[in-house]
CSV table of C-alpha atoms in Angstrom, one decimal:
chain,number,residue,atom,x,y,z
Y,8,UNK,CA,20.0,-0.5,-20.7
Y,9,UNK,CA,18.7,3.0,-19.5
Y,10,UNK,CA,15.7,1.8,-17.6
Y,11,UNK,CA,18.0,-1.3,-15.6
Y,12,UNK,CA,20.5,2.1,-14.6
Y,13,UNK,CA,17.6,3.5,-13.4
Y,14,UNK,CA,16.0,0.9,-11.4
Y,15,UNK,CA,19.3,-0.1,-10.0
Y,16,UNK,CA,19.9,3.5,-8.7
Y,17,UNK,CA,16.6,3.9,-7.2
Y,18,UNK,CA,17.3,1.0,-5.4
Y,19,UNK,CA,20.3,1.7,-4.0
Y,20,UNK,CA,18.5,5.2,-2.6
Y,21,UNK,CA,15.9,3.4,-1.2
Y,22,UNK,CA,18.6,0.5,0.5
Y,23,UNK,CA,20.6,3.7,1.9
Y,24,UNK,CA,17.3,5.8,3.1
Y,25,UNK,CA,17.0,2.7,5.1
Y,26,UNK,CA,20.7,2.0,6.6
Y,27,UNK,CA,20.8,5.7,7.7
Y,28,UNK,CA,16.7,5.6,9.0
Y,29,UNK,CA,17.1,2.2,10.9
Y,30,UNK,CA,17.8,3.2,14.3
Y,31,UNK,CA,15.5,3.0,17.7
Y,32,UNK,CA,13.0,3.7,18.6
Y,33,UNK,CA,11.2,2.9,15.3
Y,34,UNK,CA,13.1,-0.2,14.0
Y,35,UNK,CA,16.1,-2.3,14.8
Y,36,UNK,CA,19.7,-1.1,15.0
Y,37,UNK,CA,21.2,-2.7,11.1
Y,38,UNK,CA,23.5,-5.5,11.7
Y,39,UNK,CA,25.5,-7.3,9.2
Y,40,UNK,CA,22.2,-10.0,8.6
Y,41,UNK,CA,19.5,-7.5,8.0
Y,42,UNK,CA,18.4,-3.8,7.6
Y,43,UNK,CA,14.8,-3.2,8.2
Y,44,UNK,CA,12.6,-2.6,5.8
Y,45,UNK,CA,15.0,-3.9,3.3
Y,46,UNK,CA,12.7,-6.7,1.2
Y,47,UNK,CA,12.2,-6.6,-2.5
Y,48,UNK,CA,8.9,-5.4,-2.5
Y,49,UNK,CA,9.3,-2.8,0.0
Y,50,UNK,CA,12.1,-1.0,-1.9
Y,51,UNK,CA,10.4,-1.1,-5.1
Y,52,UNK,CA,6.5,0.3,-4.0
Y,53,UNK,CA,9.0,3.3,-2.3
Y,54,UNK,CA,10.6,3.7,-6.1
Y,55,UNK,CA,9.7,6.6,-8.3
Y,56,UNK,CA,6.3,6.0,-10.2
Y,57,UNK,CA,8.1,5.2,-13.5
Y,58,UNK,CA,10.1,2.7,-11.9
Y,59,UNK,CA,7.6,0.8,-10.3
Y,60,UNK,CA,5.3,0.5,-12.9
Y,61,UNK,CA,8.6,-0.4,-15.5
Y,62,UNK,CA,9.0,-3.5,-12.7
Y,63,UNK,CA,5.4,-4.6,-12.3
Y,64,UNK,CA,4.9,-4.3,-15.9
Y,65,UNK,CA,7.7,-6.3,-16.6
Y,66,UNK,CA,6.9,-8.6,-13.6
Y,67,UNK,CA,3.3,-8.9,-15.1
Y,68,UNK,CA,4.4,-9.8,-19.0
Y,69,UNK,CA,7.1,-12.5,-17.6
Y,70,UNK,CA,4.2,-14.3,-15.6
Y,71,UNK,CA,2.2,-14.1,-18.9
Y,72,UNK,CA,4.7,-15.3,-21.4
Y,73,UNK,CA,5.4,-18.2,-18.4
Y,74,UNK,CA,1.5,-18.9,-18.7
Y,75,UNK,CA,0.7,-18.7,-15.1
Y,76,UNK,CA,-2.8,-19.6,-13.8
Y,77,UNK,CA,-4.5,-15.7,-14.6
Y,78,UNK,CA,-7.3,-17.1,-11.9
Y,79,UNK,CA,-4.7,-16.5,-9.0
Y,80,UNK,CA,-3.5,-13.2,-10.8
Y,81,UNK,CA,-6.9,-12.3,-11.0
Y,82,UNK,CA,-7.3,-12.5,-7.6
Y,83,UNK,CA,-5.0,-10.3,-7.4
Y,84,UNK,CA,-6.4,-7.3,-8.6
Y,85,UNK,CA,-8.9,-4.7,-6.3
Y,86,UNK,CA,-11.1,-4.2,-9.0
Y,87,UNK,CA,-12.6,-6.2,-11.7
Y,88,UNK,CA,-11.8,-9.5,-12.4
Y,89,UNK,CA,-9.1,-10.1,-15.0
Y,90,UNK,CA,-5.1,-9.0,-15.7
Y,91,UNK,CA,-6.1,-6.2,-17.8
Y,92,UNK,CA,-7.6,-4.3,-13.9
Y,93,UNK,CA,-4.2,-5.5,-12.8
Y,94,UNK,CA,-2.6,-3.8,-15.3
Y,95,UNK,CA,-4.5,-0.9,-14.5
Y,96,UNK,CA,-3.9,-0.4,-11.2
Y,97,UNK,CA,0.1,-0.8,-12.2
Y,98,UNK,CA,0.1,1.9,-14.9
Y,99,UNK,CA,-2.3,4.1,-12.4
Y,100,UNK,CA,0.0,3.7,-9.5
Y,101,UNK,CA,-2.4,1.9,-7.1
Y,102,UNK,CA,-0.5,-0.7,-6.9
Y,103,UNK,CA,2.0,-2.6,-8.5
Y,104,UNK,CA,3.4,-6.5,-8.5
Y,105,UNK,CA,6.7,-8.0,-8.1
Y,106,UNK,CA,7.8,-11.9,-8.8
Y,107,UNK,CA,8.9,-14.1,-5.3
Y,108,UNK,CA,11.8,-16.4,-5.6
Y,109,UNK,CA,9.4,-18.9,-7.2
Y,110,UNK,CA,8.3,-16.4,-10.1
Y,111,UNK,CA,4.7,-15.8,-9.2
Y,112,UNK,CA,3.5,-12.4,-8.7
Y,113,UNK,CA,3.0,-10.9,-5.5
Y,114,UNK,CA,0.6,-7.7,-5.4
Y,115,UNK,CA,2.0,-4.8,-3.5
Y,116,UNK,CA,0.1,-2.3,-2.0
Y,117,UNK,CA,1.3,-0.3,1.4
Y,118,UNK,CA,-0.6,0.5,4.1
Y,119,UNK,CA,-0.3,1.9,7.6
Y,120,UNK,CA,-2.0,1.0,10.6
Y,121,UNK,CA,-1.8,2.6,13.8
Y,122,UNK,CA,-2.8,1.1,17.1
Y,123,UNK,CA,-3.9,4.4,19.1
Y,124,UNK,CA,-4.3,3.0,23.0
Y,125,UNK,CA,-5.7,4.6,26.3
Y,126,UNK,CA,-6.0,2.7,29.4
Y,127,UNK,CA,-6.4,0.1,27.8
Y,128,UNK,CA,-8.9,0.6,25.4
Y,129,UNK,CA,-8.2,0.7,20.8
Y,130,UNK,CA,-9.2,3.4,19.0
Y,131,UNK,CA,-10.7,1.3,15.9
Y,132,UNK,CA,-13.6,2.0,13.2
Y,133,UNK,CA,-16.4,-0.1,13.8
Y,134,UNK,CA,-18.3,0.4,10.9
Y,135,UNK,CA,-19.6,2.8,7.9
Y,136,UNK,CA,-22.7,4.4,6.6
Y,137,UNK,CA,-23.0,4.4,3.0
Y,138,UNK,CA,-25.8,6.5,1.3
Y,139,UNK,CA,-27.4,4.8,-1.8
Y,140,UNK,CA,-30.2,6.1,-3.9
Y,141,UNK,CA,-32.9,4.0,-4.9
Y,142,UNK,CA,-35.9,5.0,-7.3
Y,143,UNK,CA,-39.3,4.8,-5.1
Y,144,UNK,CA,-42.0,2.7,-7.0
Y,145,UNK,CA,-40.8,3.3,-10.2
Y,146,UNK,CA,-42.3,7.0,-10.3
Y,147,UNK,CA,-38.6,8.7,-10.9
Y,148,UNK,CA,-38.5,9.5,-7.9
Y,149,UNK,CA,-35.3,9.5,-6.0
Y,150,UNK,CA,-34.7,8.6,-2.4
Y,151,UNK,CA,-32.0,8.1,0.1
Y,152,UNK,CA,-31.5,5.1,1.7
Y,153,UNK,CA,-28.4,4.6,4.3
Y,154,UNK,CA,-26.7,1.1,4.7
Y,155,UNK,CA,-24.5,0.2,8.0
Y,156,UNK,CA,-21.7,-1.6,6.7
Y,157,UNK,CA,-19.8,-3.1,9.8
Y,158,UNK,CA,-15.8,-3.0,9.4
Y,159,UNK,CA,-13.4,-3.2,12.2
Y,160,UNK,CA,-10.5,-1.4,11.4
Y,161,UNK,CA,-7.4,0.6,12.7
Y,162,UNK,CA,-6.8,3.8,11.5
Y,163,UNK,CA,-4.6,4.5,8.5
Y,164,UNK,CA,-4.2,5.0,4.9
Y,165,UNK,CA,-2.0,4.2,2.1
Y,166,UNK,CA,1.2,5.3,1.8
Y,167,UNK,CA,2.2,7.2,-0.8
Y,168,UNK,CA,5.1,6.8,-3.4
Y,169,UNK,CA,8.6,7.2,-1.3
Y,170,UNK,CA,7.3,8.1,1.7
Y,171,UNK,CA,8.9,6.3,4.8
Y,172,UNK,CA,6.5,4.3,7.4
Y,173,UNK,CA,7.2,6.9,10.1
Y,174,UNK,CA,6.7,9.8,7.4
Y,175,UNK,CA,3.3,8.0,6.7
Y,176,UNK,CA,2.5,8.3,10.3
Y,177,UNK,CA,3.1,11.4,10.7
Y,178,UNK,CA,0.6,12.8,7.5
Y,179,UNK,CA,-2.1,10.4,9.2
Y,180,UNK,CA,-1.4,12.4,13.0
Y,181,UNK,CA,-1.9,16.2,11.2
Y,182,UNK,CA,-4.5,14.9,8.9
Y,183,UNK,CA,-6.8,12.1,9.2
Y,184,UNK,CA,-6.3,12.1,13.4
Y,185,UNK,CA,-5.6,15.7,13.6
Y,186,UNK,CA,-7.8,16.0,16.4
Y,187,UNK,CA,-5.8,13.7,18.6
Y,188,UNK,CA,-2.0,14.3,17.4
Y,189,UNK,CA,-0.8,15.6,21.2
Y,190,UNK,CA,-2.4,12.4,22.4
Y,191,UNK,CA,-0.3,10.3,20.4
């Protein structure tokens, strides 16, 4: 059909983006066993949007008409609590979910971490400070109250739709460690 062209062209893109991109420093020279970066789930979250949803859609229904456990594909969601969030987060783009060789799903979501070092010493996130407003006494009358939510964490972000791990890093330098890309 039209849509199994389509996949199968998008992932042959994504295979060659990776044979020609595969060279040191950033990964392993391809040999005849393996090309980095090459699993299933890696080639289809770098897909177009309408090709990874089509795949975690279909991925989704096959586990339903197969009458999977939905508590482990529940689990599997970020938000809420049953396969209908799941579903939502496929058809939004947030994530999307592909079968393993034993047909249950696997959630796919791609981040990128990166380990900033100085003699000796990580560069990490230690926490947060969330602002919540509470009503005082019941009078209507609102108030801010600030919650330390400890989280150790490197930093990073998502990556977006067909971007390349070393593309990834990159936006994250000018943007989110902008202040310390000539350090890095």
């Amino acid at each position: 059909s039209g849509q199994t062209g389509i996949i199968a062209s998008e992932y042959c893109i994504q295979y060659h983006r990776r044979v020609v991109s595969a060279c040191r420093p950033h990964a392993p020279w391809p040999n005849d066993l393996e090309v980095p970066f090459t699993n299933f789930g890696e080639l289809v979250w770098q897909m177009s949007g309408e090709a990874t949803r089509t795949i975690g859609l279909q991925a989704l229904e096959s586990s339903r008409s197969l009458d999977q456990d939905f508590f482990s594909l529940t689990k599997l969601a970020s938000r809420g609590g049953n396969d209908a969030a799941l579903e939502g987060e496929i058809l939004d783009g947030k994530s999307t979910v592909v079968q393993d060789s034993s047909g249950k799903l696997v959630r796919i979501v791609s981040v990128v971490a990166i380990r900033v070092m100085r003699n000796g010493k990580v560069l990490a996130k230690l926490g947060k400070f969330e602002h919540n407003e509470a009503d005082r006494g019941g009078l209507g009358e609102q108030v801010q109250l600030g919650l330390s939510v400890a989280k150790c964490e490197l930093p990073g972000g998502k990556r977006e739709h067909n971007e390349m791990i070393e593309e990834a890093k990159e936006r994250i330098l000018m943007t989110k460690l902008h202040p310390l890309k000539n350090c890095v």
